[in-house]
Amino acid sequence: MPSEVAEAPGAGGLRPAPGHRGPDGPPPPSLRAPGVDRDPYPLYRTLRTSYPLVHDEAFGAWLVSRYGDVRAALADPRLVAPPPGRTLAHLEDRIHAAHRALLQPALRGRALSVLRAGVERAAYVLARRLSERREADLVAEFCQWLPAVAAVTVLGLPHEDTARVRQWCREGLTHLGDGHRDLDAFLRPHVARRRARPGGDLLSVLSTARADGSRLPDETVVGLAGTLLGAGGEATHLALASFLANLLDHPAQLRLVRERPVLIPAAWAESLRRDPAVHIVLRRALVPVVTGAGTIPAGADVACLVGAAGRDPTRFAVPDRYDILRPAPGQLAFGAGRHRCLGVQLARLTAECALRALLEALPHLRWAPGGRPASTGLVTRGPKTLPVLLG
């Protein structure tokens, strides 16, 4: 994925955001206002222009909407992922970097080659099954399945359990890896087996890794595995659905990607910028956070509006347009700084393999009559169906 080119936040955290309305101005808009879940973009424009930092009483959080401020907030160590959670974002600072370092090397080298091969196989199997049809719903029959298969593959879990893992993801396992009691019970025997007889999969790497000379406890291994399984959840399948929808909406760009597959990573990054699956990322202030637009009190929740930041016209030219040739899309869909989602590489690989498989198996892929269904959702957002013609 192209790297973000906007400047990193300094020690001061959020940059000043002039233009905040005072108490004598009109009442600020709210994420809870009617119709925002159907079309949040008019609200985002109002927030960026007139309310760059504002407390939304109905939503219960301070809203940050400009690209630079959202990027700074996501990387600010004073703003942490709120509880509950047993994830990398919630691990103790002293060992956080060590645990994070275990996952990133595991997704390179031989493990990455094994992962790519597994994801490619899954993508081609799903795509070729569709090739025998005249029409299909790509969300229900492709997007919802492929990310779960990818996560199961990287962890070396039995493929017959994919349907169960997919259901857990749909029930609330997020890209931050929030726990699930049934998931814990499912993973712990696999961890025990990997400790006794490790293999080449990522779960074996985690089960045998050491931090400060000791093996990671079972709870930590299960939590880290949940982080990766979260990459097979709702956020990734919605991001994949929006990716395919954006290309179907722009046949010329779809043809360009077909002719030049090297553009697929840029097409994916641009889709994440324009239509991220997660529009609102919550943080909690550990201490008072002073910004140029005001002060966020200690203990307050902060809603980082990723969906608004990705269409900030001060950062992106013609921000509503989907353009796979856009230089440096700088998307924030998988977080930034300490909380950058470790599933980003898995999600990107899944998207690339998915598109390659669909382009090969379905050369005449196009919208069914009626065109693109509208995206919906407030916190997570994307098309719920993708009705397409295949022949």
XYZ file of C-alpha atoms in Angstrom:
391
model
C 0.000 0.000 0.000
C 1.413 3.440 -0.817
C 2.842 5.137 2.239
C 1.150 8.154 3.741
C 2.996 11.358 2.900
C 1.336 13.821 5.268
C 3.646 15.010 7.997
C 3.740 12.971 11.176
C 2.334 14.690 14.271
C 4.860 16.331 16.530
C 5.190 15.991 20.245
C 2.277 18.378 20.682
C -0.209 15.885 19.213
C -3.167 17.403 17.359
C -2.323 20.399 15.199
C -4.285 23.654 15.556
C -7.602 23.696 13.699
C -8.916 27.251 13.388
C -12.567 27.916 12.765
C -14.169 26.286 15.819
C -17.503 27.941 16.659
C -17.896 29.443 20.083
C -20.826 29.038 22.487
C -22.724 31.920 20.815
C -22.855 30.166 17.425
C -25.551 27.792 16.182
C -25.811 24.390 17.860
C -23.233 21.987 16.411
C -24.360 19.137 14.184
C -24.444 15.560 15.459
C -23.603 12.137 14.141
C -26.962 11.086 15.580
C -28.910 13.460 13.347
C -31.518 11.788 11.106
C -30.149 10.553 7.798
C -26.452 10.680 8.684
C -26.146 6.893 8.454
C -27.512 7.086 4.898
C -25.302 9.973 3.749
C -22.718 11.339 6.199
C -20.803 13.477 3.710
C -22.767 16.748 4.058
C -22.204 16.538 7.821
C -18.515 15.804 7.313
C -18.160 18.929 5.166
C -19.830 21.057 7.844
C -17.621 19.618 10.581
C -14.383 20.127 8.653
C -15.299 23.711 7.763
C -16.888 25.036 10.964
C -16.449 22.495 13.782
C -12.972 20.878 13.484
C -13.136 19.957 17.191
C -16.558 19.772 18.803
C -18.293 17.768 21.503
C -21.207 15.745 20.148
C -23.422 15.278 23.197
C -25.800 12.860 21.479
C -22.938 10.641 20.299
C -20.995 11.052 23.551
C -17.620 11.979 22.068
C -15.466 14.809 20.801
C -15.405 14.814 16.990
C -12.201 15.286 14.970
C -12.748 15.500 11.220
C -9.848 17.097 9.313
C -7.216 14.860 7.747
C -4.241 16.281 9.627
C -6.043 16.233 12.962
C -7.395 12.710 12.506
C -3.945 11.460 11.561
C -2.466 13.163 14.619
C -5.154 11.804 16.936
C -4.696 8.240 15.721
C -0.965 8.442 16.440
C -1.141 10.444 19.696
C -0.009 8.247 22.638
C -2.292 10.237 24.961
C -5.323 8.919 23.057
C -5.753 5.170 23.533
C -8.236 2.543 22.440
C -11.093 2.573 24.954
C -11.976 -0.565 26.929
C -13.177 -3.252 26.766
C -10.541 -5.025 24.763
C -7.728 -7.523 24.956
C -5.730 -6.413 21.958
C -2.364 -5.024 20.988
C -3.792 -1.573 21.620
C -4.542 -2.537 25.213
C -1.314 -4.353 26.061
C 0.945 -2.837 28.669
C 3.308 -0.214 27.207
C 6.416 -1.998 28.456
C 5.865 -5.047 26.270
C 3.686 -3.550 23.545
C 6.502 -3.029 21.042
C 7.906 -6.516 21.629
C 4.548 -8.179 21.020
C 3.893 -6.074 17.951
C 7.305 -6.973 16.569
C 6.395 -10.661 16.732
C 3.560 -10.285 14.254
C 5.168 -8.082 11.625
C 8.149 -10.361 10.795
C 5.790 -13.350 10.791
C 3.938 -11.802 7.859
C 7.096 -11.694 5.759
C 9.352 -14.311 4.221
C 8.186 -17.912 4.105
C 5.050 -17.232 6.139
C 3.994 -14.558 3.652
C 4.607 -16.924 0.747
C 2.440 -19.576 2.400
C -0.233 -16.985 3.131
C -0.248 -15.650 -0.436
C -0.547 -19.141 -1.879
C -3.455 -19.955 0.428
C -5.314 -16.718 -0.249
C -4.785 -17.074 -4.002
C -6.194 -20.597 -3.955
C -9.244 -19.512 -1.969
C -9.864 -16.517 -4.251
C -9.639 -18.559 -7.427
C -11.885 -21.314 -6.074
C -14.578 -18.789 -5.121
C -14.243 -16.882 -8.403
C -14.365 -20.001 -10.576
C -17.499 -21.191 -8.827
C -19.103 -17.909 -9.794
C -17.941 -18.242 -13.403
C -20.525 -20.964 -13.951
C -23.311 -18.508 -13.115
C -25.004 -15.725 -15.073
C -25.374 -13.388 -12.085
C -24.401 -13.252 -8.443
C -24.180 -11.115 -5.307
C -20.462 -10.578 -4.750
C -20.954 -9.580 -1.108
C -22.790 -12.724 0.002
C -20.921 -15.123 -2.277
C -17.398 -13.719 -2.317
C -16.564 -10.716 -0.091
C -17.958 -12.185 3.130
C -16.067 -15.458 2.676
C -12.627 -14.640 1.303
C -11.265 -12.550 4.240
C -12.257 -15.230 6.755
C -10.571 -17.893 4.638
C -7.426 -15.737 4.497
C -7.291 -15.309 8.276
C -7.849 -19.017 8.866
C -5.061 -19.789 6.414
C -2.417 -17.547 7.978
C -3.076 -19.027 11.432
C -3.066 -22.602 10.135
C -6.556 -23.380 11.486
C -8.704 -26.160 9.995
C -10.485 -24.885 6.895
C -13.646 -26.730 7.903
C -13.922 -24.211 10.756
C -14.014 -21.217 8.374
C -17.808 -20.881 8.560
C -17.665 -20.790 12.362
C -14.887 -18.186 12.376
C -16.787 -16.099 9.809
C -19.848 -16.102 12.032
C -17.836 -14.990 15.065
C -16.404 -12.150 13.015
C -19.887 -11.066 11.959
C -21.041 -11.143 15.595
C -18.606 -8.476 16.664
C -14.938 -9.518 16.377
C -13.339 -6.289 15.159
C -10.105 -5.445 13.367
C -8.680 -4.712 16.832
C -9.337 -8.321 17.866
C -11.926 -7.951 20.620
C -12.441 -11.205 22.492
C -15.196 -13.759 22.187
C -15.623 -16.552 24.741
C -16.362 -19.191 22.109
C -13.371 -18.034 20.103
C -11.156 -18.359 23.181
C -12.356 -21.898 23.767
C -11.773 -22.703 20.095
C -8.232 -21.286 19.920
C -6.722 -22.530 23.186
C -6.454 -26.232 22.175
C -4.780 -25.146 18.921
C -2.303 -23.048 20.913
C -1.512 -26.030 23.136
C -0.883 -28.236 20.100
C 1.370 -25.602 18.488
C 3.400 -25.301 21.680
C 3.999 -29.047 21.630
C 4.458 -29.437 17.862
C 5.015 -26.093 16.130
C 4.662 -25.771 12.380
C 5.226 -23.000 9.869
C 1.990 -21.087 10.436
C 1.581 -17.832 12.313
C -0.126 -19.436 15.316
C 3.003 -21.571 15.776
C 5.173 -18.435 15.638
C 3.083 -16.791 18.356
C 2.847 -19.930 20.477
C 6.617 -20.422 20.579
C 7.718 -16.778 20.658
C 9.429 -15.352 23.739
C 9.295 -11.894 25.297
C 11.717 -11.009 28.084
C 12.940 -14.612 27.989
C 9.518 -16.150 28.619
C 6.870 -17.550 26.330
C 3.811 -15.413 25.829
C 0.913 -16.522 28.043
C -2.028 -18.266 26.388
C -4.252 -15.233 26.886
C -1.833 -13.043 24.943
C -1.444 -15.546 22.102
C -5.211 -15.927 21.806
C -5.616 -12.142 21.837
C -3.013 -11.667 19.108
C -4.601 -14.422 17.029
C -7.929 -12.667 17.471
C -6.373 -9.514 16.041
C -5.558 -11.390 12.840
C -8.899 -13.165 12.756
C -10.471 -9.734 13.043
C -9.011 -9.031 9.608
C -11.561 -11.542 8.331
C -14.433 -9.653 9.888
C -16.949 -7.054 8.810
C -14.457 -4.231 8.229
C -12.433 -6.165 5.668
C -15.374 -7.595 3.756
C -16.982 -4.131 3.580
C -13.686 -2.633 2.385
C -13.436 -5.348 -0.259
C -17.039 -4.726 -1.336
C -16.411 -0.982 -1.685
C -13.209 -1.697 -3.630
C -15.044 -3.835 -6.171
C -17.941 -1.362 -6.326
C -15.605 1.554 -7.082
C -14.009 -0.331 -9.962
C -17.372 -1.475 -11.324
C -18.498 2.162 -11.193
C -15.505 3.147 -13.338
C -15.163 0.669 -16.233
C -12.244 2.579 -17.762
C -10.257 2.285 -14.542
C -11.246 -1.388 -14.246
C -9.877 -1.970 -17.772
C -6.686 -0.133 -16.816
C -6.199 -2.356 -13.786
C -6.842 -5.431 -15.928
C -4.172 -4.257 -18.392
C -1.738 -3.123 -15.700
C -2.110 -5.318 -12.569
C 0.741 -3.372 -10.982
C -1.902 -0.675 -10.295
C -3.977 -2.939 -8.033
C -2.332 -1.779 -4.769
C -2.934 1.865 -5.726
C -6.550 1.084 -6.627
C -7.032 -0.549 -3.209
C -5.432 2.358 -1.333
C -7.583 4.880 -3.210
C -10.738 2.935 -2.347
C -9.769 2.899 1.335
C -9.280 6.653 1.208
C -12.570 7.430 -0.511
C -14.736 4.711 1.047
C -13.193 3.268 4.212
C -15.101 0.450 5.858
C -14.600 1.977 9.328
C -15.717 5.621 9.365
C -15.361 6.241 13.098
C -12.420 5.118 15.236
C -12.819 5.760 18.967
C -10.044 6.848 21.296
C -10.009 7.880 24.970
C -7.922 10.717 26.412
C -5.586 9.589 29.206
C -4.861 13.207 30.131
C -6.218 16.580 29.024
C -5.218 17.058 25.374
C -4.763 20.707 24.425
C -5.221 21.578 20.761
C -5.416 24.810 18.827
C -9.192 24.370 18.655
C -9.779 23.588 22.315
C -9.053 21.097 25.083
C -10.221 17.493 25.218
C -10.772 16.574 28.889
C -9.070 13.580 30.475
C -11.261 10.501 30.244
C -13.263 11.852 27.294
C -13.954 9.748 24.232
C -12.712 11.063 20.882
C -14.313 10.029 17.587
C -11.715 10.140 14.822
C -13.809 10.571 11.678
C -11.748 8.623 9.169
C -14.544 8.902 6.612
C -14.385 12.700 6.811
C -10.579 12.862 6.782
C -10.334 10.857 3.571
C -12.358 13.481 1.714
C -10.687 16.580 3.133
C -10.257 18.970 0.160
C -7.285 20.654 1.829
C -5.440 17.328 1.571
C -6.884 15.784 -1.598
C -7.785 17.370 -4.919
C -11.372 16.581 -5.980
C -11.698 14.295 -2.935
C -15.042 12.710 -3.887
C -13.601 11.323 -7.106
C -12.240 7.768 -7.294
C -8.921 7.909 -9.131
C -6.507 4.985 -9.085
C -3.773 7.274 -10.448
C -4.103 9.716 -7.532
C -0.648 10.434 -6.084
C -0.225 9.413 -2.438
C -3.809 8.749 -1.310
C -2.623 8.798 2.313
C -5.583 6.826 3.634
C -6.054 6.171 7.351
C -8.435 3.206 7.118
C -6.219 0.900 9.189
C -5.149 3.414 11.781
C -1.842 5.110 12.423
C 0.940 5.159 14.950
C 0.805 2.691 17.828
C -2.680 1.497 16.936
C -2.055 0.839 13.236
C -3.954 -2.335 12.480
C -1.652 -5.328 12.085
C -4.145 -6.914 9.709
C -3.360 -4.261 7.083
C -0.958 -6.509 5.171
C -3.377 -9.424 5.263
C -6.266 -7.211 4.125
C -4.222 -5.755 1.270
C -3.089 -9.175 0.116
C -6.654 -10.471 0.290
C -7.923 -7.569 -1.834
C -5.190 -7.984 -4.438
C -5.730 -11.732 -4.759
C -9.487 -11.221 -4.894
C -9.344 -8.774 -7.785
C -6.829 -10.829 -9.757
C -8.982 -13.936 -9.406
C -12.184 -12.147 -10.405
C -10.559 -10.493 -13.421
C -9.238 -13.827 -14.653
C -12.353 -15.916 -13.996
C -14.946 -13.260 -14.888
C -13.703 -11.212 -17.860
C -17.165 -9.694 -18.473
C -17.920 -8.727 -14.874
C -20.281 -5.731 -14.692
C -23.190 -4.310 -12.726
C -26.561 -6.002 -12.975
C -29.426 -3.711 -14.100
C -30.060 -1.089 -11.442
C -26.408 -0.272 -10.761
C -24.622 0.112 -7.464
C -26.635 -0.254 -4.246
C -26.165 2.599 -1.798
C -23.699 2.182 1.042
C -25.134 2.462 4.535
C -23.861 2.618 8.104
C -22.477 5.105 10.606
C -19.481 3.456 12.304
C -18.874 0.804 9.643
C -20.066 1.498 6.127
C -20.221 -0.186 2.746
C -22.544 -1.768 0.198
C -24.505 -4.679 1.640
C -25.004 -6.285 -1.769
C -23.154 -6.209 -5.104
C -25.518 -7.576 -7.781
C -23.436 -8.299 -10.899
C -23.696 -9.985 -14.270
C -20.951 -12.486 -14.943
C -21.304 -13.439 -18.599
